[in-house]
Short mmCIF file of C-alpha atoms in Angstrom, two decimals:
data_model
loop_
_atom_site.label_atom_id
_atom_site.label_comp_id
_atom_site.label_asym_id
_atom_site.label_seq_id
_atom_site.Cartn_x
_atom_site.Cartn_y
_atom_site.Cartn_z
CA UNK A 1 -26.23 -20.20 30.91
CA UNK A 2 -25.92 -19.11 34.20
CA UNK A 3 -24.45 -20.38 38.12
CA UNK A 4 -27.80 -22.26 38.46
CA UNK A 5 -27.50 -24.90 35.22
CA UNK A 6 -23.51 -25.16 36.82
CA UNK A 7 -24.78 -26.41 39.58
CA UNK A 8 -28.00 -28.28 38.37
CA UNK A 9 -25.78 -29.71 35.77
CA UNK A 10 -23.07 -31.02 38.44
CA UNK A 11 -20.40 -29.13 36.75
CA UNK A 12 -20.46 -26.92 40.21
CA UNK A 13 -19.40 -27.96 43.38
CA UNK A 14 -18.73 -26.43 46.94
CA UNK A 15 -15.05 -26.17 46.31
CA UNK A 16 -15.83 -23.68 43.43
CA UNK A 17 -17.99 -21.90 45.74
CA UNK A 18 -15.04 -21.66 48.06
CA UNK A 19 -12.64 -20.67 45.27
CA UNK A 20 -14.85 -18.21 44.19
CA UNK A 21 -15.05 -16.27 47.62
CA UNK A 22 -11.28 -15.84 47.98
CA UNK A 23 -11.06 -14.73 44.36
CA UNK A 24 -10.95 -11.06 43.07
CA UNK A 25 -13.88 -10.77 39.87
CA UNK A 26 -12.64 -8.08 39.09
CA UNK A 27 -8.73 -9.56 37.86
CA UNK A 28 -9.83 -9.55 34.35
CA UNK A 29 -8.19 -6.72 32.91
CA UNK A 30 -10.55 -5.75 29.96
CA UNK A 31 -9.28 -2.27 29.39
CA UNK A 32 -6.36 -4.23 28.25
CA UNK A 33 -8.46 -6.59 26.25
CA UNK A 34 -10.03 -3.57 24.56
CA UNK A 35 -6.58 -1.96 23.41
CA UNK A 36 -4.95 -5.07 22.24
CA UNK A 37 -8.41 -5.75 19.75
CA UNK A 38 -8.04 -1.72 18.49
CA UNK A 39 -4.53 -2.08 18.05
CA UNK A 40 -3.21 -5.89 18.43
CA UNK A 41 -1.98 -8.41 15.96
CA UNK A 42 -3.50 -11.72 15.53
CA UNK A 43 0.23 -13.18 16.65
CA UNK A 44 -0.30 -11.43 19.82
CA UNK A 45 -3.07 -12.96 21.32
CA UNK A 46 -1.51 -15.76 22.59
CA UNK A 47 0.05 -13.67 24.99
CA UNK A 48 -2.99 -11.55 25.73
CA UNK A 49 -4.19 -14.74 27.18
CA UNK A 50 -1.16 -15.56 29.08
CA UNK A 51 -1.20 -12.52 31.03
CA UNK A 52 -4.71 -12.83 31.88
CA UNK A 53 -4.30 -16.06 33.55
CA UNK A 54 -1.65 -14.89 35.00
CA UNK A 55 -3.74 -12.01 36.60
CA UNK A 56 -6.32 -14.31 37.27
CA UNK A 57 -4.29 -17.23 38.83
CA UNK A 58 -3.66 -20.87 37.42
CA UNK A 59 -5.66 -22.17 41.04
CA UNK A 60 -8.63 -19.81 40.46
CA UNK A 61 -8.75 -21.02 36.83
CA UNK A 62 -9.50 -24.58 38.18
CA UNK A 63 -12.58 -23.81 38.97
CA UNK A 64 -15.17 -24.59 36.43
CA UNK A 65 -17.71 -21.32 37.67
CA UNK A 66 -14.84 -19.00 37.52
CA UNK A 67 -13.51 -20.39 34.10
CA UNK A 68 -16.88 -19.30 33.52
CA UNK A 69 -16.76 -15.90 34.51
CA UNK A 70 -13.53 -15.31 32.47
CA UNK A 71 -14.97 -16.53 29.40
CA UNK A 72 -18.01 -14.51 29.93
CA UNK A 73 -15.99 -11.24 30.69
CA UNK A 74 -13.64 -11.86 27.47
CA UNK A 75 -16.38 -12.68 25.24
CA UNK A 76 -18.54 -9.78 26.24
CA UNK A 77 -15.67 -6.91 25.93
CA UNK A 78 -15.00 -8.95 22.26
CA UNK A 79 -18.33 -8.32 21.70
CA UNK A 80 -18.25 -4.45 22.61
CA UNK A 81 -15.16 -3.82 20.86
CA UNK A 82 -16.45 -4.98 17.56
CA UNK A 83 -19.78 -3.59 17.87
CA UNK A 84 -17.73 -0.23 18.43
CA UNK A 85 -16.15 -0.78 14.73
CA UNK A 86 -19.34 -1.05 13.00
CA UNK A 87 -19.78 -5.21 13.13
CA UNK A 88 -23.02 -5.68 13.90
CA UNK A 89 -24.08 -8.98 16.76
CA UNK A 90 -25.33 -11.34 14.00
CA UNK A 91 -21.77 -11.14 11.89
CA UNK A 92 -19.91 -11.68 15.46
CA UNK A 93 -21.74 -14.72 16.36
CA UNK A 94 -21.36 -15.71 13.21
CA UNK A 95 -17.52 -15.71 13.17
CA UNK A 96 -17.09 -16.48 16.61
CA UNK A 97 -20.35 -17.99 18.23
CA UNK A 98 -22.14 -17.43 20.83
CA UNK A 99 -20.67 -18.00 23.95
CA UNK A 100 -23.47 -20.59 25.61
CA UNK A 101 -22.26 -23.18 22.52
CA UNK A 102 -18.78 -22.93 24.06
CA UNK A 103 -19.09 -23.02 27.82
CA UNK A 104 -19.53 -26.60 28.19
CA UNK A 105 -16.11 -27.81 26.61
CA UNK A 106 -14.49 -25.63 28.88
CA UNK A 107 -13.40 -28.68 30.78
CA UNK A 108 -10.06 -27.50 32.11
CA UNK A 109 -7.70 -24.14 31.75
CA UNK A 110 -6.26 -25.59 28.73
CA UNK A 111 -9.53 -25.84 26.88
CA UNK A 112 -9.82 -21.90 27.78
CA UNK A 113 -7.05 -20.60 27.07
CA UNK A 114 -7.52 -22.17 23.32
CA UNK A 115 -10.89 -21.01 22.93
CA UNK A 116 -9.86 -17.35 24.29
CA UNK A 117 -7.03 -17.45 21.74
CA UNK A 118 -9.00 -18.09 19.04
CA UNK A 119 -11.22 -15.77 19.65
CA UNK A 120 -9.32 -12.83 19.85
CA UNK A 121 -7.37 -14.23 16.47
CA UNK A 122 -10.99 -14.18 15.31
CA UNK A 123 -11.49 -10.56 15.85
CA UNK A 124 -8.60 -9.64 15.16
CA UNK A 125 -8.84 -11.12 11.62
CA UNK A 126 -12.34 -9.57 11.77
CA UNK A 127 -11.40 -5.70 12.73
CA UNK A 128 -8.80 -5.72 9.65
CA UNK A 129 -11.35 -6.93 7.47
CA UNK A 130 -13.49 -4.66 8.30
CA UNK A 131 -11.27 -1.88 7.94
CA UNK A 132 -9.92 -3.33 4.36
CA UNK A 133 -13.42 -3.31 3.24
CA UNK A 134 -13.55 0.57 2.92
CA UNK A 135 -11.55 3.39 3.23
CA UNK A 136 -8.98 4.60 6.13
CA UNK A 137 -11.95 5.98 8.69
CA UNK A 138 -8.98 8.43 8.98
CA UNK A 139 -8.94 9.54 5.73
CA UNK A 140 -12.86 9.53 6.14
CA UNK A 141 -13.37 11.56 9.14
CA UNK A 142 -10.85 14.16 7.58
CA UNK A 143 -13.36 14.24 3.95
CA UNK A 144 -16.08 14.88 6.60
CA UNK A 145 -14.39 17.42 8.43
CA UNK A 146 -12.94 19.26 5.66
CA UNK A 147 -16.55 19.85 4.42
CA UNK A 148 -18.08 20.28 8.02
CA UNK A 149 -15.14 22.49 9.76
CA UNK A 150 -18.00 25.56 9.85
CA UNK A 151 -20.60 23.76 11.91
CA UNK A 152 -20.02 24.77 15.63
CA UNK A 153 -21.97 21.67 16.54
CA UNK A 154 -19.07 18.98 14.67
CA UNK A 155 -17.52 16.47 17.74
CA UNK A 156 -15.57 13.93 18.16
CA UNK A 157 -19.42 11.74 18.10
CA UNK A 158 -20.56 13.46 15.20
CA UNK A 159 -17.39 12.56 13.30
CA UNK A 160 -17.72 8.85 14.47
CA UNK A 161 -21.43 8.43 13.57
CA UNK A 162 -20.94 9.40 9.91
CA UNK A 163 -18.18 6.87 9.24
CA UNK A 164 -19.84 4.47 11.37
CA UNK A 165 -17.73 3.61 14.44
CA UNK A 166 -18.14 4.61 18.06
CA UNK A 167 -16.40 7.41 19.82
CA UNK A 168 -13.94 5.69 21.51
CA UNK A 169 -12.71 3.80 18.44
CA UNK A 170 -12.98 6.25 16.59
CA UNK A 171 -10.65 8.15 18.83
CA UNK A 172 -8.13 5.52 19.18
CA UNK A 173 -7.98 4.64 15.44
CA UNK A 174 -7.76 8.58 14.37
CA UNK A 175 -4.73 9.25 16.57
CA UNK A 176 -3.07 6.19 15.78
CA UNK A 177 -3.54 6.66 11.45
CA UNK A 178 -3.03 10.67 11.75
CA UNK A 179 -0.43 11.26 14.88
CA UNK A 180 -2.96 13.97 15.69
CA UNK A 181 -5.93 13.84 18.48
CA UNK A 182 -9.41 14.57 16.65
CA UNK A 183 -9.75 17.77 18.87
CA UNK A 184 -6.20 18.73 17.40
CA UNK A 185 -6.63 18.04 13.91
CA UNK A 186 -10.31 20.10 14.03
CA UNK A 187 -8.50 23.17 15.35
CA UNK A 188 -5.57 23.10 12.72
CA UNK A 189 -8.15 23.11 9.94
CA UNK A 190 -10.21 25.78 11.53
CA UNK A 191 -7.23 28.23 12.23
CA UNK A 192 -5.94 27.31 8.92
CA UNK A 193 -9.09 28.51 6.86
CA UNK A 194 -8.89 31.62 9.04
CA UNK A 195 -5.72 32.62 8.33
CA UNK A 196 -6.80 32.54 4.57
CA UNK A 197 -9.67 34.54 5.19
CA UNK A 198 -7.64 36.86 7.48
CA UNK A 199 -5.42 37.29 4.69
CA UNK A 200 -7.27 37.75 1.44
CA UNK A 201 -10.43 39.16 2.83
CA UNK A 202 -11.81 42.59 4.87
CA UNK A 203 -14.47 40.80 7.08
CA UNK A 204 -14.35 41.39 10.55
CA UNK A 205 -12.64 38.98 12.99
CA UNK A 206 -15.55 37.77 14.68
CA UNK A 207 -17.22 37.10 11.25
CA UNK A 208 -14.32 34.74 10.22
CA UNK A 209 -14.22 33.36 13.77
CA UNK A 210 -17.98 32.09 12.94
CA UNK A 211 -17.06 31.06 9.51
CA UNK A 212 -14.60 28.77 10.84
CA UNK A 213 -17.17 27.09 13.45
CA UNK A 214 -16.09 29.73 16.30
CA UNK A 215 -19.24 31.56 17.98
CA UNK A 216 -17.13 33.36 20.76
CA UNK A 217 -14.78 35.38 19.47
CA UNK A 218 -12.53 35.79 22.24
CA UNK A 219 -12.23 31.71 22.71
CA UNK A 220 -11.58 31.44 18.81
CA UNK A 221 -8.62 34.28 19.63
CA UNK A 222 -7.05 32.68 22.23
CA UNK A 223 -7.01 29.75 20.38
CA UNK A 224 -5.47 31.30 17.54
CA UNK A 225 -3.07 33.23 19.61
CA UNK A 226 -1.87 29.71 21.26
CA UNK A 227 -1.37 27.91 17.60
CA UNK A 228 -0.17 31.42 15.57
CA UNK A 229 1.52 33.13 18.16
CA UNK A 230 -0.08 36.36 17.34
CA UNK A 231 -3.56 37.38 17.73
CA UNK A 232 -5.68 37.37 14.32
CA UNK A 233 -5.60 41.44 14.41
CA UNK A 234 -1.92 41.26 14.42
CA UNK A 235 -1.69 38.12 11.83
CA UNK A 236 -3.84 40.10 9.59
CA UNK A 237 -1.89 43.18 9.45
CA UNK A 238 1.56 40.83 9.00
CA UNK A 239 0.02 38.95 6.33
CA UNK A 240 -0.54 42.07 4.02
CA UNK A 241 2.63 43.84 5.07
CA UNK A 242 4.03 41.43 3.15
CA UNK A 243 1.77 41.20 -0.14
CA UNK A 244 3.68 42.72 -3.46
#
């Protein structure tokens, strides 16, 4: 559905128009949308919705093209955000429906504001399904990493495809379940195998640095300098100081 059946369907008149042109598209704030379905609770919705008619204004939301436009813009970032977790388009339209069944009982704001409710409940309810259906992608990505640390090529993407969630989820969820950013967490791990091998082995620096997923050496030092506070020469030479 689009502006022409509005108007061929006389749900569109020259007022809209009117409204339209004095009314910022943009007011929709979907970054916000986005962050409440990563992290929100289905309680909370209600005033998700709230604040974005309150953004949008209760006189632009009279007007049955921009009603429109707000349902389209919430629907569509829904839509994103679960296909970011791994829910594929026929599973969302099949909890929520597709939003050309919808748009013509959107009669008035109250209509919308129920329908946007529920359908942020809806994913909501979906996204913790989801994630109750397998194991923490957390405690995932760390299995993965754990047995991947070495590869110089591992990334925050790589991580994401193999538990099957976009980057930017992926991102959100990992720092919220660990504490720790993914880059973070990666670099711990690495610098944590090294100082074992610093300590129990004779290779050569730079051959642990590219154990550990480093190819520069003098990048993997610094690093290690920053998180040690020594450089891996000097770590070494502690670490069997004090063996028996």
């Amino acid at each position: 559905m689009d502006i022409a059946d509005f108007w061929n369907d006389g749900m569109l008149n020259n007022a809209d128009l009117e409204q339209l042109k004095s009314t910022d598209l943009r007011c929709v704030d979907k970054s916000g949308v986005e962050e409440f379905l990563y992290a929100g609770s289905p309680g909370e919705a209600y005033h998700v919705v709230r604040d974005i008619f309150d953004s949008v204004g209760r006189e632009a939301m009279r007007s049955a093209l921009f009603r429109f436009y707000v349902v389209t813009d919430v629907y569509l970032t829904a839509k994103m955000v679960m296909s970011c977790i791994g829910l594929d388009n026929d599973e969302f339209v099949e909890a929520v429906g597709s939003a050309d069944s919808f748009i013509r009982q959107f009669e008035d704001e109250k209509s919308v504001f129920a329908y946007l409710t529920n359908l942020l409940e809806n994913c909501i309810n979906l996204r913790n399904d989801k994630a109750c259906a397998g194991k923490s992608i957390a405690g995932q990505a760390k299995a993965y990493i754990a047995a991947h640390f070495h590869e110089p090529e591992i990334s925050l993407s790589v991580v994401a495809e193999s538990v099957n969630v976009c980057a930017t989820y992926f991102s959100f969820i990992f720092k919220k379940e660990t504490g720790d950013t993914f880059v973070s967490y990666l670099t711990h791990v690495r610098v944590e195998k090294a100082k074992a091998l610093l300590g129990s082995s004779t290779q050569r620096v730079a051959q642990i640095a590219s154990e550990v997923g480093y190819n520069d050496y003098h990048y993997f030092a610094c690093i290690f300098k920053k998180i040690v506070g020594m450089t891996p020469s000097q770590f070494r030479k502690k670490s069997r100081a004090t063996l028996p």
